[in-house]
Amino acid sequence: MLTKQERRNKIKTRIRGKVSGTAERPRMTVFRSNKQIYVQLVDDLAGKTLVSASSKGIEEGTKSEIAAKVGQAVAEKALAAGINEVVFDRNGYLFHGRVKSLADAARNGGLKF
């Protein structure tokens, strides 16, 4: 039987085989820890992070509300950098809860997936 981490790594590998980011349409990758959530827009061809945001410093609200604020923040930074289309990489996490809140807020902020 697979552990939770092994299962996530298996899903993550399968996703990364199909999803890749470019300068015009970077990969929006999410990392979720127990307390924080981080998001980056990555150009895989150049191996470079274009935009990033995290929940560090945001203390009020539930974890899902904080994730929504991070999604809004990354959308604002991306639009300021001239990026309006991304490829979403959920990084092996299920698309619900904090990951879904972040993605919905980024969509509402103007990013197109």
Tab-separated table of N, CA and C in Angstrom:
chain	number	residue	atom	x	y	z
A	1	MET	N	0.839	-1.179	0.000
A	1	MET	CA	0.000	0.000	0.000
A	1	MET	C	0.883	1.240	0.000
A	2	LEU	N	0.503	2.236	-0.786
A	2	LEU	CA	1.280	3.453	-0.897
A	2	LEU	C	0.991	4.390	0.275
A	3	THR	N	2.025	5.093	0.716
A	3	THR	CA	1.797	6.131	1.712
A	3	THR	C	1.222	7.352	0.995
A	4	LYS	N	0.771	8.307	1.750
A	4	LYS	CA	0.190	9.511	1.171
A	4	LYS	C	1.224	10.261	0.314
A	5	GLN	N	2.462	10.340	0.795
A	5	GLN	CA	3.521	11.025	0.063
A	5	GLN	C	3.887	10.294	-1.230
A	6	GLU	N	3.948	8.956	-1.173
A	6	GLU	CA	4.262	8.179	-2.376
A	6	GLU	C	3.156	8.334	-3.425
A	7	ARG	N	1.925	8.340	-2.974
A	7	ARG	CA	0.785	8.521	-3.881
A	7	ARG	C	0.854	9.887	-4.552
A	8	ARG	N	1.155	10.934	-3.754
A	8	ARG	CA	1.252	12.290	-4.289
A	8	ARG	C	2.394	12.394	-5.299
A	9	ASN	N	3.532	11.776	-5.008
A	9	ASN	CA	4.661	11.812	-5.934
A	9	ASN	C	4.341	11.109	-7.246
A	10	LYS	N	3.580	10.033	-7.172
A	10	LYS	CA	3.175	9.309	-8.379
A	10	LYS	C	2.258	10.178	-9.245
A	11	ILE	N	1.303	10.837	-8.613
A	11	ILE	CA	0.390	11.739	-9.331
A	11	ILE	C	1.174	12.919	-9.897
A	12	LYS	N	2.083	13.461	-9.092
A	12	LYS	CA	2.891	14.618	-9.486
A	12	LYS	C	3.719	14.303	-10.731
A	13	THR	N	4.323	13.120	-10.768
A	13	THR	CA	5.123	12.700	-11.911
A	13	THR	C	4.259	12.574	-13.155
A	14	ARG	N	3.079	12.026	-12.999
A	14	ARG	CA	2.165	11.867	-14.130
A	14	ARG	C	1.746	13.237	-14.678
A	15	ILE	N	1.451	14.182	-13.790
A	15	ILE	CA	1.043	15.524	-14.216
A	15	ILE	C	2.197	16.232	-14.926
A	16	ARG	N	3.410	16.163	-14.350
A	16	ARG	CA	4.554	16.877	-14.913
A	16	ARG	C	4.974	16.315	-16.265
A	17	GLY	N	4.581	15.082	-16.571
A	17	GLY	CA	4.852	14.540	-17.888
A	17	GLY	C	4.010	15.197	-18.959
A	18	LYS	N	2.891	15.774	-18.577
A	18	LYS	CA	1.957	16.370	-19.522
A	18	LYS	C	1.972	17.898	-19.505
A	19	VAL	N	2.348	18.495	-18.373
A	19	VAL	CA	2.243	19.942	-18.195
A	19	VAL	C	3.635	20.569	-18.223
A	20	SER	N	3.801	21.585	-19.076
A	20	SER	CA	5.060	22.315	-19.133
A	20	SER	C	4.757	23.782	-19.380
A	21	GLY	N	5.579	24.651	-18.828
A	21	GLY	CA	5.350	26.081	-18.959
A	21	GLY	C	6.326	26.727	-19.921
A	22	THR	N	5.873	27.777	-20.591
A	22	THR	CA	6.726	28.568	-21.475
A	22	THR	C	6.706	30.010	-20.982
A	23	ALA	N	7.449	30.871	-21.645
A	23	ALA	CA	7.469	32.280	-21.241
A	23	ALA	C	6.104	32.929	-21.490
A	24	GLU	N	5.424	32.536	-22.580
A	24	GLU	CA	4.113	33.111	-22.892
A	24	GLU	C	3.022	32.543	-22.002
A	25	ARG	N	3.148	31.251	-21.683
A	25	ARG	CA	2.140	30.572	-20.872
A	25	ARG	C	2.847	29.737	-19.801
A	26	PRO	N	3.239	30.377	-18.694
A	26	PRO	CA	4.011	29.664	-17.667
A	26	PRO	C	3.163	28.684	-16.872
A	27	ARG	N	3.870	27.783	-16.195
A	27	ARG	CA	3.224	26.784	-15.340
A	27	ARG	C	3.007	27.400	-13.966
A	28	MET	N	1.763	27.361	-13.494
A	28	MET	CA	1.423	27.879	-12.165
A	28	MET	C	1.413	26.694	-11.211
A	29	THR	N	2.456	26.573	-10.400
A	29	THR	CA	2.593	25.436	-9.510
A	29	THR	C	2.312	25.837	-8.069
A	30	VAL	N	1.668	24.936	-7.344
A	30	VAL	CA	1.210	25.192	-5.974
A	30	VAL	C	1.937	24.244	-5.022
A	31	PHE	N	2.424	24.782	-3.914
A	31	PHE	CA	2.927	23.943	-2.831
A	31	PHE	C	2.140	24.278	-1.585
A	32	ARG	N	1.669	23.251	-0.911
A	32	ARG	CA	0.821	23.414	0.254
A	32	ARG	C	1.477	22.696	1.428
A	33	SER	N	1.792	23.452	2.480
A	33	SER	CA	2.273	22.816	3.709
A	33	SER	C	1.125	22.829	4.709
A	34	ASN	N	1.384	22.383	5.911
A	34	ASN	CA	0.310	22.373	6.905
A	34	ASN	C	-0.152	23.773	7.265
A	35	LYS	N	0.762	24.738	7.270
A	35	LYS	CA	0.416	26.089	7.701
A	35	LYS	C	0.391	27.120	6.576
A	36	GLN	N	1.183	26.930	5.541
A	36	GLN	CA	1.335	27.939	4.493
A	36	GLN	C	0.940	27.372	3.136
A	37	ILE	N	0.796	28.282	2.154
A	37	ILE	CA	0.591	27.881	0.767
A	37	ILE	C	1.431	28.816	-0.101
A	38	TYR	N	2.087	28.235	-1.084
A	38	TYR	CA	2.985	28.974	-1.952
A	38	TYR	C	2.586	28.712	-3.401
A	39	VAL	N	2.796	29.701	-4.260
A	39	VAL	CA	2.500	29.537	-5.679
A	39	VAL	C	3.587	30.249	-6.487
A	40	GLN	N	3.968	29.615	-7.601
A	40	GLN	CA	4.978	30.187	-8.482
A	40	GLN	C	4.517	30.067	-9.924
A	41	LEU	N	4.907	31.033	-10.742
A	41	LEU	CA	4.728	30.930	-12.181
A	41	LEU	C	6.106	30.654	-12.755
A	42	VAL	N	6.259	29.486	-13.399
A	42	VAL	CA	7.573	28.999	-13.817
A	42	VAL	C	7.637	28.858	-15.330
A	43	ASP	N	8.724	29.373	-15.916
A	43	ASP	CA	9.051	29.133	-17.317
A	43	ASP	C	9.983	27.936	-17.349
A	44	ASP	N	9.474	26.767	-17.738
A	44	ASP	CA	10.269	25.538	-17.712
A	44	ASP	C	11.347	25.514	-18.787
A	45	LEU	N	11.137	26.221	-19.899
A	45	LEU	CA	12.147	26.227	-20.957
A	45	LEU	C	13.410	26.943	-20.498
A	46	ALA	N	13.248	28.048	-19.776
A	46	ALA	CA	14.402	28.794	-19.264
A	46	ALA	C	14.793	28.332	-17.862
A	47	GLY	N	13.925	27.555	-17.205
A	47	GLY	CA	14.209	27.112	-15.842
A	47	GLY	C	14.194	28.261	-14.865
A	48	LYS	N	13.199	29.132	-14.993
A	48	LYS	CA	13.186	30.379	-14.241
A	48	LYS	C	11.812	30.644	-13.640
A	49	THR	N	11.792	31.144	-12.398
A	49	THR	CA	10.541	31.560	-11.766
A	49	THR	C	10.259	33.003	-12.176
A	50	LEU	N	9.077	33.235	-12.732
A	50	LEU	CA	8.716	34.569	-13.202
A	50	LEU	C	8.031	35.389	-12.122
A	51	VAL	N	7.081	34.761	-11.408
A	51	VAL	CA	6.301	35.438	-10.366
A	51	VAL	C	6.063	34.444	-9.246
A	52	SER	N	6.044	34.924	-8.005
A	52	SER	CA	5.724	34.031	-6.885
A	52	SER	C	4.939	34.797	-5.835
A	53	ALA	N	4.214	34.044	-5.019
A	53	ALA	CA	3.468	34.616	-3.894
A	53	ALA	C	3.314	33.538	-2.836
A	54	SER	N	3.157	33.967	-1.600
A	54	SER	CA	2.965	33.001	-0.519
A	54	SER	C	2.057	33.593	0.548
A	55	SER	N	1.678	32.739	1.488
A	55	SER	CA	0.787	33.170	2.564
A	55	SER	C	1.560	33.689	3.768
A	56	LYS	N	2.876	33.778	3.669
A	56	LYS	CA	3.662	34.311	4.784
A	56	LYS	C	3.244	35.761	5.026
A	57	GLY	N	2.922	36.068	6.255
A	57	GLY	CA	2.511	37.423	6.606
A	57	GLY	C	1.002	37.629	6.592
A	58	ILE	N	0.253	36.709	6.004
A	58	ILE	CA	-1.208	36.793	6.018
A	58	ILE	C	-1.677	35.927	7.174
A	59	GLU	N	-2.307	36.525	8.166
A	59	GLU	CA	-2.618	35.779	9.389
A	59	GLU	C	-4.100	35.662	9.695
A	60	GLU	N	-4.932	36.472	9.070
A	60	GLU	CA	-6.344	36.450	9.443
A	60	GLU	C	-7.170	35.669	8.432
A	61	GLY	N	-8.063	34.846	8.938
A	61	GLY	CA	-8.944	34.051	8.099
A	61	GLY	C	-8.613	32.580	8.180
A	62	THR	N	-9.477	31.785	7.568
A	62	THR	CA	-9.239	30.345	7.519
A	62	THR	C	-8.174	30.061	6.464
A	63	LYS	N	-7.711	28.818	6.411
A	63	LYS	CA	-6.682	28.449	5.437
A	63	LYS	C	-7.176	28.656	4.008
A	64	SER	N	-8.441	28.365	3.741
A	64	SER	CA	-8.992	28.553	2.396
A	64	SER	C	-9.095	30.029	2.038
A	65	GLU	N	-9.458	30.858	2.994
A	65	GLU	CA	-9.527	32.303	2.750
A	65	GLU	C	-8.136	32.878	2.489
A	66	ILE	N	-7.153	32.398	3.235
A	66	ILE	CA	-5.777	32.845	3.026
A	66	ILE	C	-5.295	32.405	1.644
A	67	ALA	N	-5.632	31.180	1.241
A	67	ALA	CA	-5.251	30.686	-0.079
A	67	ALA	C	-5.877	31.540	-1.178
A	68	ALA	N	-7.094	31.991	-0.975
A	68	ALA	CA	-7.757	32.862	-1.945
A	68	ALA	C	-7.021	34.198	-2.050
A	69	LYS	N	-6.545	34.727	-0.935
A	69	LYS	CA	-5.778	35.980	-0.956
A	69	LYS	C	-4.465	35.796	-1.717
A	70	VAL	N	-3.839	34.641	-1.548
A	70	VAL	CA	-2.600	34.349	-2.272
A	70	VAL	C	-2.882	34.240	-3.767
A	71	GLY	N	-3.984	33.604	-4.142
A	71	GLY	CA	-4.371	33.507	-5.549
A	71	GLY	C	-4.608	34.876	-6.167
A	72	GLN	N	-5.257	35.750	-5.421
A	72	GLN	CA	-5.496	37.114	-5.897
A	72	GLN	C	-4.169	37.863	-6.056
A	73	ALA	N	-3.264	37.677	-5.090
A	73	ALA	CA	-1.964	38.360	-5.131
A	73	ALA	C	-1.130	37.905	-6.328
A	74	VAL	N	-1.113	36.593	-6.596
A	74	VAL	CA	-0.322	36.111	-7.727
A	74	VAL	C	-0.934	36.573	-9.045
A	75	ALA	N	-2.249	36.687	-9.119
A	75	ALA	CA	-2.896	37.184	-10.338
A	75	ALA	C	-2.509	38.634	-10.593
A	76	GLU	N	-2.497	39.453	-9.543
A	76	GLU	CA	-2.107	40.865	-9.691
A	76	GLU	C	-0.659	40.982	-10.150
A	77	LYS	N	0.239	40.201	-9.541
A	77	LYS	CA	1.653	40.246	-9.925
A	77	LYS	C	1.853	39.765	-11.357
A	78	ALA	N	1.115	38.718	-11.746
A	78	ALA	CA	1.249	38.177	-13.097
A	78	ALA	C	0.765	39.178	-14.139
A	79	LEU	N	-0.363	39.802	-13.884
A	79	LEU	CA	-0.879	40.787	-14.830
A	79	LEU	C	0.068	41.984	-14.939
A	80	ALA	N	0.682	42.378	-13.826
A	80	ALA	CA	1.654	43.463	-13.850
A	80	ALA	C	2.895	43.079	-14.660
A	81	ALA	N	3.229	41.792	-14.679
A	81	ALA	CA	4.381	41.296	-15.441
A	81	ALA	C	4.017	40.982	-16.888
A	82	GLY	N	2.765	41.176	-17.258
A	82	GLY	CA	2.338	40.938	-18.632
A	82	GLY	C	1.938	39.506	-18.924
A	83	ILE	N	1.647	38.733	-17.887
A	83	ILE	CA	1.233	37.336	-18.051
A	83	ILE	C	-0.259	37.246	-17.780
A	84	ASN	N	-1.027	36.729	-18.744
A	84	ASN	CA	-2.461	36.582	-18.487
A	84	ASN	C	-2.967	35.166	-18.736
A	85	GLU	N	-2.124	34.260	-19.268
A	85	GLU	CA	-2.503	32.862	-19.446
A	85	GLU	C	-1.479	31.971	-18.768
A	86	VAL	N	-1.959	30.965	-18.049
A	86	VAL	CA	-1.078	30.025	-17.351
A	86	VAL	C	-1.582	28.595	-17.542
A	87	VAL	N	-0.699	27.643	-17.234
A	87	VAL	CA	-1.058	26.230	-17.181
A	87	VAL	C	-1.034	25.859	-15.708
A	88	PHE	N	-2.127	25.338	-15.176
A	88	PHE	CA	-2.219	25.063	-13.746
A	88	PHE	C	-1.622	23.708	-13.415
A	89	ASP	N	-0.708	23.688	-12.454
A	89	ASP	CA	-0.084	22.451	-11.964
A	89	ASP	C	-0.434	22.328	-10.491
A	90	ARG	N	-1.328	21.409	-10.168
A	90	ARG	CA	-1.767	21.261	-8.785
A	90	ARG	C	-0.771	20.486	-7.947
A	91	ASN	N	0.316	20.014	-8.591
A	91	ASN	CA	1.464	19.439	-7.880
A	91	ASN	C	1.112	18.170	-7.100
A	92	GLY	N	0.161	17.393	-7.594
A	92	GLY	CA	-0.190	16.138	-6.945
A	92	GLY	C	-1.268	16.252	-5.886
A	93	TYR	N	-1.673	17.477	-5.559
A	93	TYR	CA	-2.731	17.661	-4.562
A	93	TYR	C	-4.083	17.524	-5.239
A	94	LEU	N	-5.080	17.096	-4.489
A	94	LEU	CA	-6.432	17.022	-5.017
A	94	LEU	C	-6.964	18.427	-5.237
A	95	PHE	N	-7.798	18.597	-6.262
A	95	PHE	CA	-8.315	19.920	-6.597
A	95	PHE	C	-9.563	20.207	-5.760
A	96	HIS	N	-9.348	20.494	-4.488
A	96	HIS	CA	-10.419	20.928	-3.597
A	96	HIS	C	-9.780	21.661	-2.436
A	97	GLY	N	-10.595	22.307	-1.630
A	97	GLY	CA	-10.072	23.011	-0.461
A	97	GLY	C	-9.200	24.188	-0.826
A	98	ARG	N	-7.991	24.226	-0.250
A	98	ARG	CA	-7.095	25.368	-0.438
A	98	ARG	C	-6.619	25.515	-1.879
A	99	VAL	N	-6.364	24.413	-2.548
A	99	VAL	CA	-5.888	24.471	-3.932
A	99	VAL	C	-6.981	25.043	-4.827
A	100	LYS	N	-8.205	24.628	-4.625
A	100	LYS	CA	-9.327	25.133	-5.417
A	100	LYS	C	-9.586	26.609	-5.123
A	101	SER	N	-9.503	27.009	-3.856
A	101	SER	CA	-9.695	28.413	-3.487
A	101	SER	C	-8.665	29.299	-4.162
A	102	LEU	N	-7.417	28.845	-4.163
A	102	LEU	CA	-6.343	29.606	-4.793
A	102	LEU	C	-6.592	29.738	-6.292
A	103	ALA	N	-6.951	28.641	-6.942
A	103	ALA	CA	-7.177	28.659	-8.387
A	103	ALA	C	-8.363	29.540	-8.759
A	104	ASP	N	-9.454	29.449	-8.011
A	104	ASP	CA	-10.633	30.268	-8.302
A	104	ASP	C	-10.335	31.753	-8.128
A	105	ALA	N	-9.578	32.101	-7.090
A	105	ALA	CA	-9.230	33.501	-6.860
A	105	ALA	C	-8.316	34.019	-7.968
A	106	ALA	N	-7.402	33.185	-8.437
A	106	ALA	CA	-6.517	33.596	-9.532
A	106	ALA	C	-7.321	33.810	-10.811
A	107	ARG	N	-8.299	32.943	-11.052
A	107	ARG	CA	-9.175	33.123	-12.224
A	107	ARG	C	-9.956	34.426	-12.104
A	108	ASN	N	-10.518	34.682	-10.921
A	108	ASN	CA	-11.281	35.911	-10.711
A	108	ASN	C	-10.389	37.142	-10.817
A	109	GLY	N	-9.109	36.977	-10.501
A	109	GLY	CA	-8.156	38.085	-10.594
A	109	GLY	C	-7.736	38.402	-12.022
A	110	GLY	N	-8.101	37.553	-12.990
A	110	GLY	CA	-7.820	37.857	-14.381
A	110	GLY	C	-6.960	36.844	-15.103
A	111	LEU	N	-6.456	35.820	-14.436
A	111	LEU	CA	-5.646	34.805	-15.107
A	111	LEU	C	-6.546	33.821	-15.839
A	112	LYS	N	-6.088	33.350	-16.995
A	112	LYS	CA	-6.825	32.351	-17.764
A	112	LYS	C	-6.066	31.040	-17.691
A	113	PHE	N	-6.767	29.970	-17.343
A	113	PHE	CA	-6.145	28.652	-17.269
A	113	PHE	C	-6.473	27.889	-18.526
